[in-house]
């Protein structure tokens, strides 16, 4: 997993492909997306630029940077005429088997003064800390066994079901005053720590881990 800190007061937006934020005052944007391929950040960025329509974006400069203690490559970009110039950056970095792109956009001359806040947000990207990972939970459907003479409400209290008794009864096709004989399998929704298989550390991440002499 990863974490990123957006400026306070900016409007957040996210879906299954992009997470980002926009300044309500100036329209400056910063967003994060994942590329389907992985590889050298510079090469990935150049391939992305080659896929854009010719003349749509000009590359002002490309340089190596560090994001979240990991090596990355940043392109400084511009588009439009001198009077209506749009500026921004696209930063590429690889974490495990994924390549991330952090994009910032300043849509006007007036917005460029706030562009630094978008870059600060981009620099805040890093792998998820153990403390923040512990805060992520998921609600999962589970089957539990009812005890003799247990009510719908009592079962929920015993196992820590997150559903209210009425909803628990509906999901299981029962009346809310149902009393179990014992041994019935009952659907409940339990809140549990969210766990995913961690991607193997990259060579750069592994180099940051101290080893015993």
Backbone as a chain_set.jsonl record, in Angstrom:
{"seq": "XXXXXXXXXXXXXXXXXXXXXXXXXXXXXXXXXXXXXXXXXXXXXXXXXXXXXXXXXXXXXXXXXXXXXXXXXXXXXXXXXXXXXXXXXXXXXXXXXXXXXXXXXXXXXXXXXXXXXXXXXXXXXXXXXXXXXXXXXXXXXXXXXXXXXXXXXXXXXXXXXXXXXXXXXXXXXXXXXXXXXXXXXXXXXXXXXXXXXXXXXXXXXXXXXXXXX", "coords": {"N": [[0.818, -1.194, 0.0], [0.218, 2.386, -0.187], [0.767, 5.824, 0.795], [-0.334, 9.222, 0.764], [-0.255, 12.716, 1.203], [-2.557, 15.209, 0.906], [-3.062, 18.753, 0.276], [-4.544, 20.637, 2.917], [-7.983, 21.423, 2.855], [-8.314, 21.206, 0.125], [-10.21, 19.89, -2.637], [-11.076, 16.565, -2.673], [-10.795, 13.735, -4.882], [-11.535, 10.559, -6.208], [-11.259, 7.315, -7.73], [-11.332, 3.943, -9.018], [-9.015, 4.11, -10.434], [-7.648, 6.527, -10.211], [-6.445, 8.853, -7.779], [-6.776, 11.988, -6.276], [-6.459, 15.618, -5.823], [-7.856, 18.93, -5.765], [-7.317, 22.421, -5.873], [-9.68, 24.624, -4.569], [-9.597, 27.354, -4.946], [-7.679, 28.155, -6.949], [-7.623, 26.128, -8.834], [-5.472, 24.421, -9.171], [-4.1, 21.192, -9.611], [-3.364, 17.959, -8.303], [-2.603, 14.606, -8.844], [-2.641, 11.015, -8.556], [-1.797, 8.076, -10.267], [-1.739, 4.652, -11.468], [0.415, 2.822, -13.522], [-0.028, 0.259, -15.978], [2.199, -1.21, -16.723], [5.572, -1.959, -15.648], [8.838, -0.701, -14.803], [11.952, 0.996, -15.557], [11.836, 4.228, -14.153], [12.39, 6.612, -15.686], [12.36, 5.626, -18.343], [9.728, 4.674, -18.421], [8.331, 7.056, -18.171], [9.115, 8.403, -20.522], [7.972, 6.712, -22.414], [5.289, 7.135, -21.853], [5.023, 9.834, -22.544], [5.544, 9.638, -25.287], [3.211, 8.456, -26.084], [1.319, 10.444, -26.068], [-0.738, 12.827, -27.905], [0.837, 14.317, -30.742], [2.561, 17.372, -30.212], [0.934, 18.182, -28.128], [1.938, 18.447, -25.54], [4.791, 20.031, -24.175], [8.1, 19.259, -23.249], [9.863, 20.727, -20.79], [11.963, 20.223, -19.084], [13.752, 17.363, -17.83], [14.505, 15.389, -15.011], [16.323, 13.589, -12.453], [14.853, 12.749, -9.365], [13.979, 12.414, -5.857], [11.488, 10.585, -4.27], [9.641, 9.849, -1.472], [11.912, 8.577, -0.4], [12.697, 7.024, -2.492], [14.108, 6.494, -5.747], [13.195, 8.559, -8.49], [11.774, 9.914, -11.551], [11.316, 13.079, -12.919], [9.366, 15.025, -15.095], [9.186, 18.294, -16.278], [6.562, 20.116, -17.529], [4.753, 21.796, -20.175], [2.003, 23.458, -21.813], [-0.127, 24.784, -24.399], [-0.671, 28.244, -25.477], [1.438, 31.237, -25.18], [-0.088, 33.158, -23.89], [-2.091, 31.684, -22.717], [-0.984, 29.699, -21.012], [-0.374, 26.478, -19.732], [1.078, 24.822, -17.062], [3.031, 22.179, -15.524], [3.879, 19.049, -13.886], [5.148, 15.702, -14.278], [5.756, 12.896, -12.523], [7.528, 9.925, -12.21], [7.761, 6.787, -10.591], [8.88, 3.618, -9.385], [7.462, 1.065, -7.466], [7.858, -1.949, -6.044], [6.103, -4.132, -8.065], [4.859, -2.191, -9.538], [4.39, 0.857, -11.354], [4.144, 4.197, -10.577], [2.503, 7.272, -11.379], [2.783, 10.607, -10.65], [1.071, 13.478, -11.043], [1.042, 16.967, -11.568], [-0.75, 20.011, -12.091], [-0.92, 23.315, -13.141], [-3.295, 25.427, -14.059], [-3.287, 28.073, -14.957], [-1.67, 31.359, -15.141], [-2.077, 32.7, -12.745], [-2.442, 30.575, -11.042], [0.01, 29.454, -10.646], [1.412, 30.245, -8.413], [0.448, 28.657, -6.378], [1.218, 26.21, -7.099], [3.363, 25.018, -5.905], [2.356, 23.826, -3.601], [1.04, 21.614, -4.623], [3.215, 20.172, -5.598], [4.476, 19.617, -3.189], [2.618, 17.842, -2.101], [2.91, 15.754, -3.94], [5.517, 14.986, -3.351], [5.101, 13.835, -0.901], [4.335, 11.241, -1.213], [4.643, 7.849, -0.317], [5.521, 4.481, 0.72], [3.09, 2.621, 2.582], [2.978, 3.216, 6.032], [3.536, 1.102, 8.952], [1.937, 1.981, 11.086], [-0.149, 3.477, 9.88], [-1.153, 1.503, 8.203], [-2.353, -0.172, 10.038], [-4.641, 1.206, 10.589], [-6.394, 0.759, 8.55], [-9.298, -0.872, 7.647], [-11.547, -3.556, 6.758], [-14.859, -4.545, 5.867], [-16.142, -7.689, 6.126], [-17.957, -10.467, 4.855], [-19.009, -13.106, 6.872], [-19.519, -16.465, 8.157], [-21.086, -17.612, 11.053], [-21.675, -19.678, 13.937], [-24.731, -20.206, 15.527], [-25.753, -20.119, 18.963], [-27.616, -22.2, 21.328], [-30.905, -21.028, 22.074], [-30.309, -18.393, 21.539], [-30.791, -15.017, 20.602], [-31.333, -12.962, 17.639], [-30.213, -10.408, 18.107], [-28.523, -10.935, 20.312], [-26.676, -12.74, 19.216], [-25.341, -11.084, 17.403], [-24.092, -9.248, 19.14], [-22.374, -10.969, 20.482], [-20.528, -11.902, 18.533], [-19.593, -9.583, 17.434], [-20.814, -8.348, 15.216], [-21.2, -5.984, 12.593], [-23.59, -5.202, 11.486], [-26.889, -3.932, 12.117], [-29.443, -5.425, 14.23], [-31.911, -5.744, 12.775], [-31.159, -5.611, 10.053], [-29.434, -7.773, 9.98], [-31.239, -9.861, 10.381], [-32.789, -9.673, 8.032], [-30.904, -10.225, 5.987], [-30.405, -12.882, 6.542], [-32.832, -14.024, 6.103], [-34.736, -14.1, 8.172], [-37.036, -13.427, 10.92], [-36.918, -10.481, 12.985], [-37.238, -11.107, 15.66], [-36.377, -13.657, 15.958], [-35.391, -16.744, 17.496], [-32.671, -18.807, 17.967], [-32.203, -22.358, 17.599], [-29.819, -23.506, 17.925], [-26.667, -24.176, 16.544], [-27.215, -23.347, 13.951], [-26.057, -21.857, 10.896], [-25.048, -18.59, 10.413], [-25.123, -15.557, 8.61], [-22.916, -12.841, 8.952], [-21.429, -9.552, 9.252], [-18.213, -8.731, 9.653], [-15.864, -6.453, 10.964], [-12.597, -6.208, 10.028], [-8.973, -6.148, 10.144], [-7.479, -4.82, 7.207], [-5.852, -6.704, 4.898], [-3.398, -7.24, 2.478], [-1.46, -9.013, 0.058], [1.803, -8.18, 0.295], [3.808, -6.345, -2.011], [6.959, -7.466, -3.288], [9.926, -5.946, -1.99], [11.561, -3.319, -3.804], [14.846, -3.146, -5.362], [15.938, -0.756, -4.572], [14.461, -0.083, -2.291], [15.172, -2.234, -0.661], [17.812, -1.674, -0.26], [17.728, 0.287, 1.623], [17.263, -0.915, 4.009], [18.857, -1.637, 6.968], [21.537, -3.948, 7.542], [22.863, -6.591, 9.568], [26.249, -6.391, 10.702]], "CA": [[0.0, 0.0, 0.0], [0.935, 3.655, -0.223], [0.079, 6.941, 1.426], [-0.025, 10.523, 0.193], [-0.91, 13.769, 1.974], [-3.005, 16.305, 0.065], [-3.201, 20.005, 1.02], [-5.785, 20.821, 3.667], [-8.965, 22.285, 2.21], [-8.483, 20.899, -1.296], [-11.306, 18.969, -2.931], [-10.56, 15.238, -3.005], [-11.509, 12.968, -5.905], [-10.884, 9.273, -6.393], [-11.993, 6.171, -8.254], [-10.464, 2.765, -8.986], [-7.824, 4.337, -11.254], [-6.981, 7.792, -9.901], [-6.762, 9.573, -6.557], [-6.176, 13.308, -6.427], [-7.065, 16.745, -5.119], [-7.889, 20.173, -6.552], [-7.482, 23.646, -5.097], [-10.927, 25.304, -4.95], [-9.339, 28.759, -5.265], [-6.913, 28.38, -8.174], [-7.767, 25.028, -9.784], [-4.281, 23.581, -9.245], [-4.464, 19.785, -9.446], [-2.356, 16.923, -8.134], [-3.264, 13.307, -8.802], [-1.802, 9.828, -8.602], [-2.358, 6.953, -11.003], [-0.842, 3.51, -11.591], [0.582, 2.338, -14.885], [-0.153, -1.21, -16.046], [3.511, -1.814, -16.876], [6.573, -1.508, -14.687], [10.15, -0.582, -15.411], [12.739, 2.164, -15.166], [10.951, 5.4, -14.138], [12.637, 7.504, -16.819], [11.872, 4.97, -19.557], [8.275, 4.641, -18.354], [7.861, 8.409, -18.453], [9.314, 8.7, -21.946], [6.963, 5.956, -23.164], [4.007, 7.823, -21.646], [5.048, 11.049, -23.362], [5.449, 9.237, -26.7], [1.832, 8.076, -26.363], [0.451, 11.617, -26.126], [-0.862, 13.401, -29.25], [1.974, 15.185, -31.089], [2.401, 18.8, -29.981], [0.025, 18.506, -27.027], [2.713, 18.798, -24.355], [6.214, 20.271, -24.384], [8.932, 18.918, -22.1], [10.804, 21.797, -20.501], [13.141, 19.632, -18.462], [13.593, 16.084, -17.146], [15.609, 15.225, -14.064], [16.161, 12.599, -11.403], [14.452, 13.278, -8.066], [13.69, 11.39, -4.856], [10.129, 10.655, -3.717], [9.48, 8.814, -0.46], [13.205, 7.909, -0.275], [12.896, 6.166, -3.654], [14.478, 7.246, -6.944], [12.096, 8.842, -9.414], [12.139, 10.812, -12.66], [10.278, 14.11, -13.071], [9.333, 15.864, -16.284], [8.501, 19.582, -16.163], [5.798, 20.175, -18.777], [3.938, 22.975, -20.474], [1.078, 23.277, -22.932], [-0.885, 25.984, -24.713], [0.027, 29.427, -25.982], [2.063, 32.051, -24.146], [-1.132, 33.873, -23.148], [-2.902, 30.71, -21.982], [-0.015, 28.644, -20.788], [-0.615, 25.537, -18.647], [2.33, 24.187, -16.669], [2.841, 21.072, -14.591], [4.94, 18.041, -13.799], [4.776, 14.284, -14.246], [6.83, 12.206, -11.82], [7.376, 8.475, -12.301], [8.576, 5.973, -9.697], [8.49, 2.217, -9.34], [7.4, 0.444, -6.14], [7.543, -3.353, -6.269], [5.775, -4.452, -9.454], [3.983, -1.137, -10.061], [4.939, 2.168, -11.633], [3.189, 5.248, -10.254], [2.707, 8.593, -11.97], [2.26, 11.729, -9.876], [0.912, 14.585, -11.987], [0.572, 18.253, -11.057], [-1.156, 20.908, -13.171], [-1.299, 24.692, -12.811], [-4.012, 25.758, -15.292], [-3.215, 29.484, -15.336], [-0.559, 32.085, -14.537], [-2.431, 33.003, -11.36], [-2.396, 29.352, -10.244], [1.371, 28.949, -10.482], [1.877, 30.517, -7.067], [0.018, 27.575, -5.5], [1.683, 24.947, -7.663], [4.29, 24.419, -4.947], [1.623, 22.963, -2.665], [0.803, 20.358, -5.327], [4.479, 19.445, -5.616], [4.692, 19.099, -1.836], [1.772, 16.658, -1.984], [3.537, 14.69, -4.728], [6.709, 14.518, -2.625], [4.694, 13.121, 0.314], [4.046, 9.849, -1.546], [5.562, 6.853, 0.24], [4.853, 3.234, 1.056], [2.242, 2.753, 3.767], [3.666, 2.912, 7.29], [2.802, 0.12, 9.77], [0.926, 2.654, 11.907], [-1.305, 3.788, 9.049], [-1.728, 0.247, 7.715], [-3.204, -0.715, 11.101], [-5.891, 1.967, 10.623], [-7.224, 0.36, 7.414], [-10.127, -2.026, 7.959], [-12.512, -3.984, 5.742], [-16.021, -5.272, 6.393], [-16.185, -8.932, 5.361], [-19.048, -11.393, 5.151], [-18.562, -14.327, 7.523], [-20.533, -17.371, 8.7], [-20.844, -18.002, 12.442], [-22.62, -20.676, 14.435], [-25.587, -19.719, 16.603], [-25.838, -20.915, 20.177], [-29.006, -22.491, 21.713], [-31.716, -19.982, 22.707], [-29.7, -17.088, 21.282], [-31.579, -14.171, 19.715], [-30.594, -12.273, 16.574], [-29.433, -9.339, 18.719], [-27.476, -11.498, 21.154], [-25.633, -13.292, 18.355], [-24.545, -9.979, 16.89], [-23.249, -8.724, 20.214], [-21.339, -11.953, 20.832], [-19.481, -12.036, 17.514], [-19.141, -8.275, 16.976], [-21.355, -8.049, 13.897], [-21.369, -4.547, 12.36], [-24.963, -4.94, 11.076], [-27.905, -3.806, 13.157], [-30.212, -6.689, 14.264], [-32.913, -5.829, 11.717], [-30.49, -5.94, 8.795], [-28.925, -9.139, 10.133], [-32.366, -10.758, 10.179], [-33.182, -9.627, 6.617], [-29.885, -10.926, 5.196], [-30.507, -14.319, 6.803], [-34.185, -14.495, 5.838], [-35.379, -14.397, 9.445], [-37.701, -12.326, 11.604], [-36.005, -9.831, 13.923], [-37.388, -11.68, 16.99], [-36.055, -15.086, 15.851], [-34.537, -17.361, 18.509], [-32.014, -19.958, 17.356], [-32.186, -23.634, 18.324], [-28.412, -23.82, 18.163], [-25.998, -24.873, 15.447], [-27.478, -22.749, 12.642], [-25.01, -21.002, 10.335], [-25.644, -17.258, 10.26], [-24.278, -14.568, 7.926], [-22.648, -11.601, 9.678], [-20.403, -8.698, 8.631], [-17.221, -8.428, 10.671], [-14.838, -5.475, 10.614], [-11.306, -6.836, 10.264], [-7.848, -5.44, 9.513], [-7.356, -5.051, 5.775], [-4.554, -7.28, 4.587], [-3.129, -7.661, 1.104], [-0.115, -9.562, -0.085], [2.72, -7.084, 0.022], [4.705, -6.511, -3.147], [8.344, -7.607, -2.833], [10.603, -4.656, -2.035], [12.457, -3.093, -4.923], [16.243, -3.142, -4.961], [16.217, 0.515, -3.89], [13.896, -0.177, -0.953], [15.963, -3.193, 0.101], [19.08, -1.051, 0.102], [17.507, 1.174, 2.759], [17.135, -1.722, 5.214], [20.19, -1.95, 7.493], [21.833, -5.353, 7.797], [23.832, -6.808, 10.641], [27.623, -6.554, 10.162]], "C": [[0.855, 1.247, 0.0], [0.131, 4.704, 0.525], [0.546, 8.235, 0.773], [-0.844, 11.562, 0.961], [-1.265, 14.928, 1.052], [-3.168, 17.583, 0.902], [-4.559, 20.111, 1.714], [-6.709, 21.791, 2.932], [-9.154, 22.036, 0.728], [-9.563, 19.851, -1.476], [-10.734, 17.636, -3.4], [-11.429, 14.554, -4.058], [-10.778, 11.649, -6.1], [-11.847, 8.277, -7.017], [-11.022, 4.997, -8.264], [-9.196, 2.936, -9.82], [-6.995, 5.538, -10.805], [-7.399, 8.27, -8.527], [-6.063, 10.923, -6.643], [-6.909, 14.364, -5.643], [-6.915, 17.991, -5.977], [-8.082, 21.357, -5.626], [-8.77, 24.333, -5.512], [-10.716, 26.759, -5.342], [-8.698, 28.947, -6.641], [-7.071, 27.278, -9.215], [-6.517, 24.195, -9.973], [-4.661, 22.144, -8.884], [-3.216, 18.96, -9.163], [-3.088, 15.594, -8.087], [-2.25, 12.191, -9.025], [-2.52, 8.741, -9.381], [-1.299, 5.868, -11.144], [-0.779, 3.089, -13.049], [0.529, 0.816, -14.914], [1.182, -1.918, -16.205], [4.437, -1.31, -15.78], [7.923, -1.467, -15.381], [10.88, 0.623, -14.875], [11.867, 3.411, -15.218], [11.15, 6.338, -15.323], [12.084, 6.915, -18.113], [10.353, 4.921, -19.584], [7.695, 6.014, -18.679], [7.996, 8.773, -19.917], [8.296, 7.958, -22.804], [5.594, 6.611, -23.032], [3.933, 9.082, -22.504], [4.904, 10.717, -24.848], [4.011, 8.876, -27.079], [0.864, 9.233, -26.416], [0.355, 12.137, -27.558], [0.29, 14.356, -29.544], [1.644, 16.659, -30.839], [1.512, 19.167, -28.816], [0.768, 19.022, -25.805], [4.174, 19.003, -24.753], [6.964, 19.928, -23.1], [9.961, 20.019, -21.913], [12.101, 21.246, -19.916], [12.786, 18.279, -17.874], [14.772, 15.877, -16.215], [15.272, 14.154, -13.036], [15.823, 13.297, -10.092], [14.27, 12.096, -7.11], [12.295, 11.623, -4.297], [9.979, 9.52, -2.715], [10.727, 7.962, -0.296], [13.477, 6.946, -1.428], [13.264, 7.017, -4.864], [13.295, 7.403, -7.887], [12.623, 9.742, -10.53], [10.99, 11.782, -12.887], [10.474, 14.883, -14.363], [8.591, 17.157, -15.943], [7.884, 19.891, -17.524], [5.093, 21.505, -18.948], [3.072, 22.681, -21.689], [0.35, 24.596, -23.177], [-0.013, 27.119, -25.215], [0.651, 30.213, -24.841], [1.029, 32.751, -23.29], [-1.973, 32.925, -22.293], [-2.071, 29.47, -21.707], [-0.398, 27.806, -19.565], [0.716, 24.853, -18.337], [2.047, 23.053, -15.691], [4.033, 20.144, -14.58], [4.334, 16.653, -13.882], [5.963, 13.529, -13.675], [6.544, 10.708, -11.817], [8.291, 7.8, -11.287], [8.01, 4.569, -9.639], [8.554, 1.712, -7.91], [6.971, -1.002, -6.348], [7.286, -3.618, -7.748], [4.859, -3.411, -10.075], [4.774, 0.135, -10.322], [3.853, 3.208, -11.394], [3.556, 6.531, -11.001], [2.018, 9.636, -11.102], [2.251, 12.946, -10.786], [0.431, 15.83, -11.261], [0.279, 19.168, -12.234], [-1.509, 22.262, -12.58], [-1.963, 25.272, -14.054], [-3.929, 27.217, -15.737], [-2.002, 30.127, -14.675], [-0.828, 32.357, -13.063], [-2.293, 31.775, -10.46], [-0.976, 28.904, -9.939], [1.909, 29.203, -9.078], [1.515, 29.419, -6.083], [0.502, 26.212, -5.996], [2.643, 24.238, -6.714], [3.602, 23.509, -3.958], [1.311, 21.617, -3.316], [2.075, 19.518, -5.377], [4.804, 18.867, -4.241], [3.861, 17.841, -1.607], [2.392, 15.492, -2.741], [4.751, 14.116, -3.997], [6.342, 13.702, -1.387], [4.389, 11.646, 0.056], [5.102, 8.935, -0.94], [4.799, 5.564, 0.498], [4.162, 3.381, 2.403], [3.007, 2.341, 5.022], [2.875, 1.867, 8.069], [1.697, 0.757, 10.601], [-0.327, 2.97, 11.094], [-1.953, 2.531, 8.476], [-2.687, -0.335, 8.748], [-4.545, 0.009, 11.175], [-6.861, 1.545, 9.519], [-7.977, -0.918, 7.763], [-11.074, -2.328, 6.792], [-13.663, -4.7, 6.433], [-16.25, -6.489, 5.516], [-17.346, -9.806, 5.82], [-18.478, -12.688, 5.718], [-19.762, -15.168, 7.944], [-20.139, -17.756, 10.122], [-21.935, -18.986, 12.867], [-23.398, -20.126, 15.619], [-25.564, -20.676, 17.782], [-27.298, -21.154, 20.545], [-29.645, -21.311, 22.447], [-31.118, -18.581, 22.551], [-30.578, -16.297, 20.322], [-30.68, -13.556, 18.643], [-29.673, -11.201, 17.174], [-28.277, -9.885, 19.543], [-26.333, -12.092, 20.328], [-24.724, -12.185, 17.835], [-23.605, -9.396, 17.925], [-22.097, -9.668, 20.531], [-20.199, -11.97, 19.828], [-18.952, -10.698, 17.014], [-19.598, -7.919, 15.582], [-21.578, -6.543, 13.754], [-22.776, -4.195, 11.877], [-25.851, -4.729, 12.301], [-28.764, -5.072, 13.118], [-31.223, -6.835, 13.135], [-32.285, -6.23, 10.39], [-29.941, -7.365, 8.833], [-30.042, -10.151, 9.88], [-32.766, -10.826, 8.707], [-32.203, -10.424, 5.767], [-30.013, -12.436, 5.341], [-31.916, -14.868, 6.597], [-34.958, -14.862, 7.092], [-36.17, -13.19, 9.939], [-36.756, -11.763, 12.67], [-36.107, -10.4, 15.337], [-37.025, -13.172, 17.018], [-35.129, -15.538, 16.984], [-33.97, -18.654, 17.91], [-32.112, -21.196, 18.243], [-30.762, -24.017, 18.709], [-27.828, -24.602, 17.013], [-26.259, -24.292, 14.076], [-26.28, -21.879, 12.201], [-25.631, -19.672, 9.947], [-24.644, -16.319, 9.59], [-24.149, -13.315, 8.795], [-21.583, -10.823, 8.905], [-19.437, -8.253, 9.72], [-16.203, -7.419, 10.135], [-13.488, -6.041, 11.026], [-10.195, -5.994, 9.656], [-7.74, -5.81, 8.044], [-5.948, -5.533, 5.471], [-4.494, -7.637, 3.114], [-1.716, -8.219, 1.074], [0.818, -8.449, -0.499], [3.584, -7.393, -1.188], [6.129, -6.66, -2.634], [9.051, -6.275, -2.936], [11.491, -4.545, -3.261], [13.891, -3.111, -4.426], [16.572, -1.874, -4.187], [15.671, 0.489, -2.485], [14.753, -1.119, -0.089], [17.275, -2.577, 0.558], [18.953, -0.137, 1.307], [17.424, 0.411, 4.067], [18.516, -2.074, 5.737], [20.365, -3.444, 7.74], [22.863, -5.461, 8.91], [25.236, -6.953, 10.037], [28.078, -8.005, 10.306]], "O": [[2.072, 1.177, 0.167], [-1.039, 4.496, 0.847], [1.674, 8.33, 0.292], [-1.993, 11.309, 1.324], [-0.378, 15.56, 0.478], [-3.39, 17.5, 2.11], [-5.587, 19.722, 1.16], [-6.277, 22.839, 2.452], [-10.068, 22.599, 0.124], [-9.807, 19.03, -0.592], [-10.004, 17.574, -4.389], [-12.64, 14.767, -4.116], [-9.548, 11.617, -6.152], [-13.065, 8.372, -6.862], [-9.993, 5.045, -7.589], [-8.386, 2.013, -9.908], [-5.779, 5.563, -10.997], [-8.557, 8.121, -8.138], [-4.899, 11.001, -7.035], [-7.847, 14.075, -4.9], [-5.999, 18.107, -6.791], [-8.901, 21.315, -4.708], [-8.953, 24.608, -6.698], [-11.571, 27.344, -6.006], [-9.127, 29.804, -7.412], [-6.69, 27.471, -10.369], [-6.489, 23.335, -10.853], [-5.447, 21.913, -7.965], [-2.146, 19.224, -9.712], [-4.083, 15.459, -7.376], [-1.174, 12.389, -9.589], [-3.712, 8.509, -9.181], [-0.109, 6.125, -10.965], [-1.804, 3.009, -13.726], [0.989, 0.159, -13.981], [1.301, -3.095, -15.864], [4.121, -0.351, -15.075], [8.13, -2.111, -16.409], [10.485, 1.206, -13.865], [11.209, 3.644, -16.232], [10.173, 6.811, -15.904], [11.424, 7.608, -18.887], [9.745, 5.103, -20.639], [6.687, 6.12, -19.379], [7.096, 9.382, -20.494], [7.81, 8.493, -23.8], [4.823, 6.64, -23.992], [2.904, 9.363, -23.118], [4.221, 11.431, -25.583], [3.631, 8.973, -28.246], [-0.3, 9.044, -26.77], [1.27, 11.915, -28.351], [0.679, 15.131, -28.67], [0.57, 17.131, -31.213], [1.341, 20.352, -28.53], [0.293, 19.923, -25.114], [4.723, 18.252, -25.56], [6.521, 20.265, -22.002], [10.824, 20.226, -22.765], [13.19, 21.736, -20.212], [11.647, 18.062, -17.46], [15.913, 16.156, -16.583], [14.106, 13.852, -12.781], [16.429, 14.311, -9.746], [14.391, 10.936, -7.504], [11.962, 12.737, -3.895], [10.168, 8.355, -3.065], [10.625, 6.755, -0.077], [14.397, 6.133, -1.345], [12.783, 8.142, -4.996], [12.495, 6.483, -8.055], [13.74, 10.255, -10.471], [9.838, 11.373, -13.031], [11.573, 15.332, -14.687], [7.495, 17.118, -15.383], [8.579, 19.926, -18.54], [4.869, 22.24, -17.985], [3.362, 21.786, -22.482], [0.227, 25.422, -22.273], [1.202, 26.984, -25.36], [0.427, 29.901, -23.672], [1.237, 32.925, -22.089], [-2.507, 33.327, -21.26], [-2.409, 28.358, -22.113], [-0.707, 28.346, -18.502], [1.396, 24.365, -19.24], [0.967, 22.976, -15.105], [5.065, 20.423, -15.191], [3.154, 16.457, -13.593], [7.045, 13.517, -14.263], [5.446, 10.279, -11.463], [9.451, 8.183, -11.134], [6.811, 4.36, -9.82], [9.556, 1.895, -7.22], [5.847, -1.259, -6.779], [8.149, -3.36, -8.587], [4.153, -3.708, -11.039], [5.716, 0.45, -9.596], [2.76, 3.106, -11.951], [4.727, 6.836, -11.226], [0.815, 9.554, -10.852], [3.301, 13.393, -11.247], [-0.479, 15.762, -10.436], [0.966, 19.116, -13.254], [-2.295, 22.353, -11.637], [-1.269, 25.583, -15.022], [-4.453, 27.563, -16.797], [-1.383, 29.55, -13.782], [0.073, 32.259, -12.231], [-2.055, 31.907, -9.259], [-0.77, 28.062, -9.065], [2.767, 28.46, -8.6], [2.186, 29.254, -5.064], [0.223, 25.185, -5.377], [2.731, 23.01, -6.713], [4.187, 22.522, -3.514], [1.315, 20.589, -2.638], [2.025, 18.298, -5.218], [5.34, 17.764, -4.136], [4.334, 16.885, -0.993], [2.402, 14.366, -2.245], [4.984, 12.908, -4.023], [7.176, 12.957, -0.871], [4.203, 10.88, 1.001], [6.3, 9.204, -1.032], [3.568, 5.555, 0.495], [4.589, 4.162, 3.254], [3.604, 1.266, 5.076], [1.665, 1.747, 7.874], [0.642, 0.155, 10.803], [-1.443, 2.754, 11.566], [-3.168, 2.494, 8.283], [-3.709, -0.92, 8.391], [-5.492, -0.514, 11.761], [-8.03, 1.93, 9.547], [-7.37, -1.924, 8.129], [-11.356, -1.467, 5.958], [-13.476, -5.373, 7.447], [-16.517, -6.363, 4.321], [-17.669, -9.873, 7.006], [-17.581, -13.294, 5.131], [-20.876, -14.661, 8.073], [-19.008, -18.172, 10.372], [-22.978, -19.097, 12.223], [-22.816, -19.642, 16.59], [-25.379, -21.883, 17.622], [-28.157, -20.383, 20.118], [-29.032, -20.683, 23.311], [-31.4, -17.691, 23.352], [-31.061, -16.846, 19.331], [-29.453, -13.616, 18.721], [-28.505, -11.097, 16.8], [-27.168, -9.354, 19.481], [-25.165, -11.965, 20.694], [-23.501, -12.322, 17.825], [-22.453, -9.085, 17.622], [-20.983, -9.228, 20.814], [-19.033, -12.043, 20.214], [-17.98, -10.659, 16.26], [-18.871, -7.265, 14.835], [-22.082, -5.897, 14.672], [-23.135, -3.018, 11.854], [-25.595, -5.274, 13.375], [-28.817, -5.737, 12.084], [-31.384, -7.927, 12.589], [-32.813, -7.089, 9.683], [-29.98, -8.077, 7.829], [-29.819, -11.178, 9.24], [-33.05, -11.906, 8.189], [-32.619, -11.213, 4.918], [-29.765, -13.183, 4.395], [-32.175, -16.038, 6.88], [-35.739, -15.813, 7.091], [-35.999, -12.076, 9.444], [-35.902, -12.479, 13.193], [-35.192, -10.217, 16.14], [-37.33, -13.868, 17.986], [-34.211, -14.819, 17.379], [-34.72, -19.491, 17.407], [-32.104, -21.101, 19.47], [-30.53, -24.745, 19.675], [-28.419, -25.579, 16.552], [-25.603, -24.687, 13.112], [-25.6, -21.263, 13.021], [-26.631, -19.636, 9.23], [-23.468, -16.288, 9.952], [-25.141, -12.796, 9.307], [-20.921, -11.365, 8.02], [-19.806, -7.483, 10.607], [-15.744, -7.526, 8.998], [-13.249, -6.321, 12.201], [-10.448, -5.206, 8.745], [-7.892, -6.975, 7.678], [-4.97, -4.842, 5.757], [-5.411, -8.252, 2.569], [-0.894, -7.935, 1.945], [0.628, -7.839, -1.551], [4.036, -8.521, -1.381], [6.481, -6.037, -1.633], [8.804, -5.529, -3.883], [12.092, -5.523, -3.706], [14.137, -3.094, -3.219], [17.381, -1.899, -3.259], [16.323, 0.978, -1.562], [15.022, -0.826, 1.075], [17.791, -2.91, 1.626], [19.953, 0.186, 1.948], [17.505, 1.017, 5.136], [19.283, -2.738, 5.04], [19.408, -4.123, 8.113], [23.634, -4.533, 9.156], [25.395, -7.568, 8.982], [29.195, -8.343, 9.914]]}, "num_chains": 1, "name": "protein.A"}
